[in-house]
Amino acid sequence: MLIELSITPSGRGTHLSKDLADILKIIDDSHVRYCLTPFGTCLEGEWAEMMAIVKRCHDQARSVSKHVLTTIRIKDEDGVNDKLIANVASVERAAGRKLQREVLVESE
């Protein structure tokens, strides 16, 4: 299954990088496949494991904020794995070319 997870701790100002880095450490330490995006994180795994990670991430945000907005979208397809890569590759095949996956940033 794929989960798109977005967590926003409220009342912490406009710079949430440190709070989000602490949440991403939970995901990284879980050793699940994931992909960070500008608006959230996509994770791939089994239901119980994904829900446990979502709970730990939400709990981390709640430890620093009294008001947290956690949004998850789930794509669950029986017997299918490696969708983080396969879904993008499928669209690239349909487009007939590789698509931009990362923003290239010039070094300072």
JSON list of C-alpha atoms in Angstrom, two decimals:
[
{"chain": "A", "resi": 1, "resn": "MET", "atom": "CA", "xyz": [0.00, 0.00, 0.00]},
{"chain": "A", "resi": 2, "resn": "LEU", "atom": "CA", "xyz": [1.00, 3.58, -0.56]},
{"chain": "A", "resi": 3, "resn": "ILE", "atom": "CA", "xyz": [0.33, 6.32, 1.95]},
{"chain": "A", "resi": 4, "resn": "GLU", "atom": "CA", "xyz": [0.74, 10.01, 1.35]},
{"chain": "A", "resi": 5, "resn": "LEU", "atom": "CA", "xyz": [1.30, 11.63, 4.74]},
{"chain": "A", "resi": 6, "resn": "SER", "atom": "CA", "xyz": [1.22, 15.32, 5.54]},
{"chain": "A", "resi": 7, "resn": "ILE", "atom": "CA", "xyz": [1.60, 16.65, 9.08]},
{"chain": "A", "resi": 8, "resn": "THR", "atom": "CA", "xyz": [1.32, 20.31, 10.06]},
{"chain": "A", "resi": 9, "resn": "PRO", "atom": "CA", "xyz": [1.93, 21.36, 13.66]},
{"chain": "A", "resi": 10, "resn": "SER", "atom": "CA", "xyz": [0.03, 24.63, 14.20]},
{"chain": "A", "resi": 11, "resn": "GLY", "atom": "CA", "xyz": [1.10, 27.57, 16.30]},
{"chain": "A", "resi": 12, "resn": "ARG", "atom": "CA", "xyz": [4.80, 26.96, 15.60]},
{"chain": "A", "resi": 13, "resn": "GLY", "atom": "CA", "xyz": [5.31, 29.84, 13.17]},
{"chain": "A", "resi": 14, "resn": "THR", "atom": "CA", "xyz": [6.02, 29.58, 9.47]},
{"chain": "A", "resi": 15, "resn": "HIS", "atom": "CA", "xyz": [9.35, 27.78, 9.67]},
{"chain": "A", "resi": 16, "resn": "LEU", "atom": "CA", "xyz": [8.61, 24.14, 10.41]},
{"chain": "A", "resi": 17, "resn": "SER", "atom": "CA", "xyz": [11.77, 22.53, 9.01]},
{"chain": "A", "resi": 18, "resn": "LYS", "atom": "CA", "xyz": [13.10, 21.37, 12.40]},
{"chain": "A", "resi": 19, "resn": "ASP", "atom": "CA", "xyz": [9.73, 19.93, 13.46]},
{"chain": "A", "resi": 20, "resn": "LEU", "atom": "CA", "xyz": [9.37, 18.16, 10.11]},
{"chain": "A", "resi": 21, "resn": "ALA", "atom": "CA", "xyz": [12.96, 16.87, 10.25]},
{"chain": "A", "resi": 22, "resn": "ASP", "atom": "CA", "xyz": [12.14, 15.24, 13.61]},
{"chain": "A", "resi": 23, "resn": "ILE", "atom": "CA", "xyz": [9.11, 13.58, 12.02]},
{"chain": "A", "resi": 24, "resn": "LEU", "atom": "CA", "xyz": [11.17, 12.44, 9.02]},
{"chain": "A", "resi": 25, "resn": "LYS", "atom": "CA", "xyz": [13.69, 10.85, 11.38]},
{"chain": "A", "resi": 26, "resn": "ILE", "atom": "CA", "xyz": [10.91, 8.52, 12.58]},
{"chain": "A", "resi": 27, "resn": "ILE", "atom": "CA", "xyz": [10.15, 7.55, 8.99]},
{"chain": "A", "resi": 28, "resn": "ASP", "atom": "CA", "xyz": [13.81, 7.16, 8.08]},
{"chain": "A", "resi": 29, "resn": "ASP", "atom": "CA", "xyz": [14.51, 5.05, 11.17]},
{"chain": "A", "resi": 30, "resn": "SER", "atom": "CA", "xyz": [11.60, 2.75, 10.29]},
{"chain": "A", "resi": 31, "resn": "HIS", "atom": "CA", "xyz": [13.47, 1.57, 7.15]},
{"chain": "A", "resi": 32, "resn": "VAL", "atom": "CA", "xyz": [10.33, 1.66, 5.00]},
{"chain": "A", "resi": 33, "resn": "ARG", "atom": "CA", "xyz": [10.51, 2.91, 1.44]},
{"chain": "A", "resi": 34, "resn": "TYR", "atom": "CA", "xyz": [9.52, 6.57, 1.27]},
{"chain": "A", "resi": 35, "resn": "CYS", "atom": "CA", "xyz": [9.80, 9.65, -0.88]},
{"chain": "A", "resi": 36, "resn": "LEU", "atom": "CA", "xyz": [9.79, 13.17, 0.55]},
{"chain": "A", "resi": 37, "resn": "THR", "atom": "CA", "xyz": [7.88, 15.76, -1.49]},
{"chain": "A", "resi": 38, "resn": "PRO", "atom": "CA", "xyz": [7.36, 19.49, -0.93]},
{"chain": "A", "resi": 39, "resn": "PHE", "atom": "CA", "xyz": [3.84, 18.83, 0.44]},
{"chain": "A", "resi": 40, "resn": "GLY", "atom": "CA", "xyz": [4.28, 15.58, 2.34]},
{"chain": "A", "resi": 41, "resn": "THR", "atom": "CA", "xyz": [5.86, 12.16, 2.28]},
{"chain": "A", "resi": 42, "resn": "CYS", "atom": "CA", "xyz": [4.84, 9.03, 0.38]},
{"chain": "A", "resi": 43, "resn": "LEU", "atom": "CA", "xyz": [5.47, 5.75, 2.19]},
{"chain": "A", "resi": 44, "resn": "GLU", "atom": "CA", "xyz": [5.13, 2.16, 1.02]},
{"chain": "A", "resi": 45, "resn": "GLY", "atom": "CA", "xyz": [4.45, -0.88, 3.18]},
{"chain": "A", "resi": 46, "resn": "GLU", "atom": "CA", "xyz": [1.84, -3.01, 4.90]},
{"chain": "A", "resi": 47, "resn": "TRP", "atom": "CA", "xyz": [-1.22, -1.60, 6.70]},
{"chain": "A", "resi": 48, "resn": "ALA", "atom": "CA", "xyz": [-0.21, -2.26, 10.33]},
{"chain": "A", "resi": 49, "resn": "GLU", "atom": "CA", "xyz": [3.32, -0.98, 9.84]},
{"chain": "A", "resi": 50, "resn": "MET", "atom": "CA", "xyz": [2.14, 2.14, 7.97]},
{"chain": "A", "resi": 51, "resn": "MET", "atom": "CA", "xyz": [-0.48, 3.01, 10.59]},
{"chain": "A", "resi": 52, "resn": "ALA", "atom": "CA", "xyz": [2.07, 2.57, 13.40]},
{"chain": "A", "resi": 53, "resn": "ILE", "atom": "CA", "xyz": [4.46, 4.94, 11.63]},
{"chain": "A", "resi": 54, "resn": "VAL", "atom": "CA", "xyz": [1.68, 7.48, 11.01]},
{"chain": "A", "resi": 55, "resn": "LYS", "atom": "CA", "xyz": [0.78, 7.35, 14.72]},
{"chain": "A", "resi": 56, "resn": "ARG", "atom": "CA", "xyz": [4.41, 7.82, 15.81]},
{"chain": "A", "resi": 57, "resn": "CYS", "atom": "CA", "xyz": [4.78, 10.77, 13.43]},
{"chain": "A", "resi": 58, "resn": "HIS", "atom": "CA", "xyz": [1.53, 12.36, 14.64]},
{"chain": "A", "resi": 59, "resn": "ASP", "atom": "CA", "xyz": [2.56, 11.81, 18.27]},
{"chain": "A", "resi": 60, "resn": "GLN", "atom": "CA", "xyz": [5.91, 13.49, 17.58]},
{"chain": "A", "resi": 61, "resn": "ALA", "atom": "CA", "xyz": [4.13, 16.53, 16.16]},
{"chain": "A", "resi": 62, "resn": "ARG", "atom": "CA", "xyz": [1.76, 16.58, 19.17]},
{"chain": "A", "resi": 63, "resn": "SER", "atom": "CA", "xyz": [4.75, 16.58, 21.50]},
{"chain": "A", "resi": 64, "resn": "VAL", "atom": "CA", "xyz": [5.65, 20.07, 20.21]},
{"chain": "A", "resi": 65, "resn": "SER", "atom": "CA", "xyz": [2.22, 21.47, 19.32]},
{"chain": "A", "resi": 66, "resn": "LYS", "atom": "CA", "xyz": [-1.23, 21.44, 20.91]},
{"chain": "A", "resi": 67, "resn": "HIS", "atom": "CA", "xyz": [-2.87, 21.54, 17.47]},
{"chain": "A", "resi": 68, "resn": "VAL", "atom": "CA", "xyz": [-1.74, 19.21, 14.67]},
{"chain": "A", "resi": 69, "resn": "LEU", "atom": "CA", "xyz": [-3.30, 18.58, 11.28]},
{"chain": "A", "resi": 70, "resn": "THR", "atom": "CA", "xyz": [-2.44, 15.11, 9.97]},
{"chain": "A", "resi": 71, "resn": "THR", "atom": "CA", "xyz": [-3.70, 14.11, 6.54]},
{"chain": "A", "resi": 72, "resn": "ILE", "atom": "CA", "xyz": [-3.28, 10.69, 4.97]},
{"chain": "A", "resi": 73, "resn": "ARG", "atom": "CA", "xyz": [-4.31, 9.37, 1.58]},
{"chain": "A", "resi": 74, "resn": "ILE", "atom": "CA", "xyz": [-4.12, 5.62, 1.01]},
{"chain": "A", "resi": 75, "resn": "LYS", "atom": "CA", "xyz": [-3.76, 3.62, -2.17]},
{"chain": "A", "resi": 76, "resn": "ASP", "atom": "CA", "xyz": [-4.19, -0.06, -1.40]},
{"chain": "A", "resi": 77, "resn": "GLU", "atom": "CA", "xyz": [-3.90, -2.54, -4.25]},
{"chain": "A", "resi": 78, "resn": "ASP", "atom": "CA", "xyz": [-3.89, -6.27, -3.52]},
{"chain": "A", "resi": 79, "resn": "GLY", "atom": "CA", "xyz": [-0.70, -8.12, -4.39]},
{"chain": "A", "resi": 80, "resn": "VAL", "atom": "CA", "xyz": [1.16, -5.07, -5.70]},
{"chain": "A", "resi": 81, "resn": "ASN", "atom": "CA", "xyz": [4.53, -3.86, -4.44]},
{"chain": "A", "resi": 82, "resn": "ASP", "atom": "CA", "xyz": [7.12, -1.26, -5.43]},
{"chain": "A", "resi": 83, "resn": "LYS", "atom": "CA", "xyz": [4.50, 1.32, -6.41]},
{"chain": "A", "resi": 84, "resn": "LEU", "atom": "CA", "xyz": [6.64, 4.29, -5.35]},
{"chain": "A", "resi": 85, "resn": "ILE", "atom": "CA", "xyz": [8.75, 3.66, -8.43]},
{"chain": "A", "resi": 86, "resn": "ALA", "atom": "CA", "xyz": [6.29, 1.78, -10.64]},
{"chain": "A", "resi": 87, "resn": "ASN", "atom": "CA", "xyz": [3.58, 4.50, -10.63]},
{"chain": "A", "resi": 88, "resn": "VAL", "atom": "CA", "xyz": [6.01, 7.18, -11.78]},
{"chain": "A", "resi": 89, "resn": "ALA", "atom": "CA", "xyz": [7.64, 4.86, -14.34]},
{"chain": "A", "resi": 90, "resn": "SER", "atom": "CA", "xyz": [4.20, 4.09, -15.80]},
{"chain": "A", "resi": 91, "resn": "VAL", "atom": "CA", "xyz": [3.46, 7.77, -16.35]},
{"chain": "A", "resi": 92, "resn": "GLU", "atom": "CA", "xyz": [6.91, 8.27, -17.88]},
{"chain": "A", "resi": 93, "resn": "ARG", "atom": "CA", "xyz": [6.27, 5.38, -20.32]},
{"chain": "A", "resi": 94, "resn": "ALA", "atom": "CA", "xyz": [2.96, 6.98, -21.30]},
{"chain": "A", "resi": 95, "resn": "ALA", "atom": "CA", "xyz": [4.69, 10.35, -21.78]},
{"chain": "A", "resi": 96, "resn": "GLY", "atom": "CA", "xyz": [7.45, 8.71, -23.80]},
{"chain": "A", "resi": 97, "resn": "ARG", "atom": "CA", "xyz": [10.19, 10.36, -21.76]},
{"chain": "A", "resi": 98, "resn": "LYS", "atom": "CA", "xyz": [11.68, 10.73, -18.31]},
{"chain": "A", "resi": 99, "resn": "LEU", "atom": "CA", "xyz": [9.94, 13.39, -16.24]},
{"chain": "A", "resi": 100, "resn": "GLN", "atom": "CA", "xyz": [11.50, 15.69, -13.68]},
{"chain": "A", "resi": 101, "resn": "ARG", "atom": "CA", "xyz": [11.50, 14.01, -10.28]},
{"chain": "A", "resi": 102, "resn": "GLU", "atom": "CA", "xyz": [13.77, 16.36, -8.39]},
{"chain": "A", "resi": 103, "resn": "VAL", "atom": "CA", "xyz": [14.27, 20.08, -8.46]},
{"chain": "A", "resi": 104, "resn": "LEU", "atom": "CA", "xyz": [17.82, 20.83, -9.40]},
{"chain": "A", "resi": 105, "resn": "VAL", "atom": "CA", "xyz": [19.27, 23.49, -7.13]},
{"chain": "A", "resi": 106, "resn": "GLU", "atom": "CA", "xyz": [22.44, 25.37, -7.89]},
{"chain": "A", "resi": 107, "resn": "SER", "atom": "CA", "xyz": [24.93, 25.27, -5.05]},
{"chain": "A", "resi": 108, "resn": "GLU", "atom": "CA", "xyz": [25.44, 28.52, -3.20]}
]
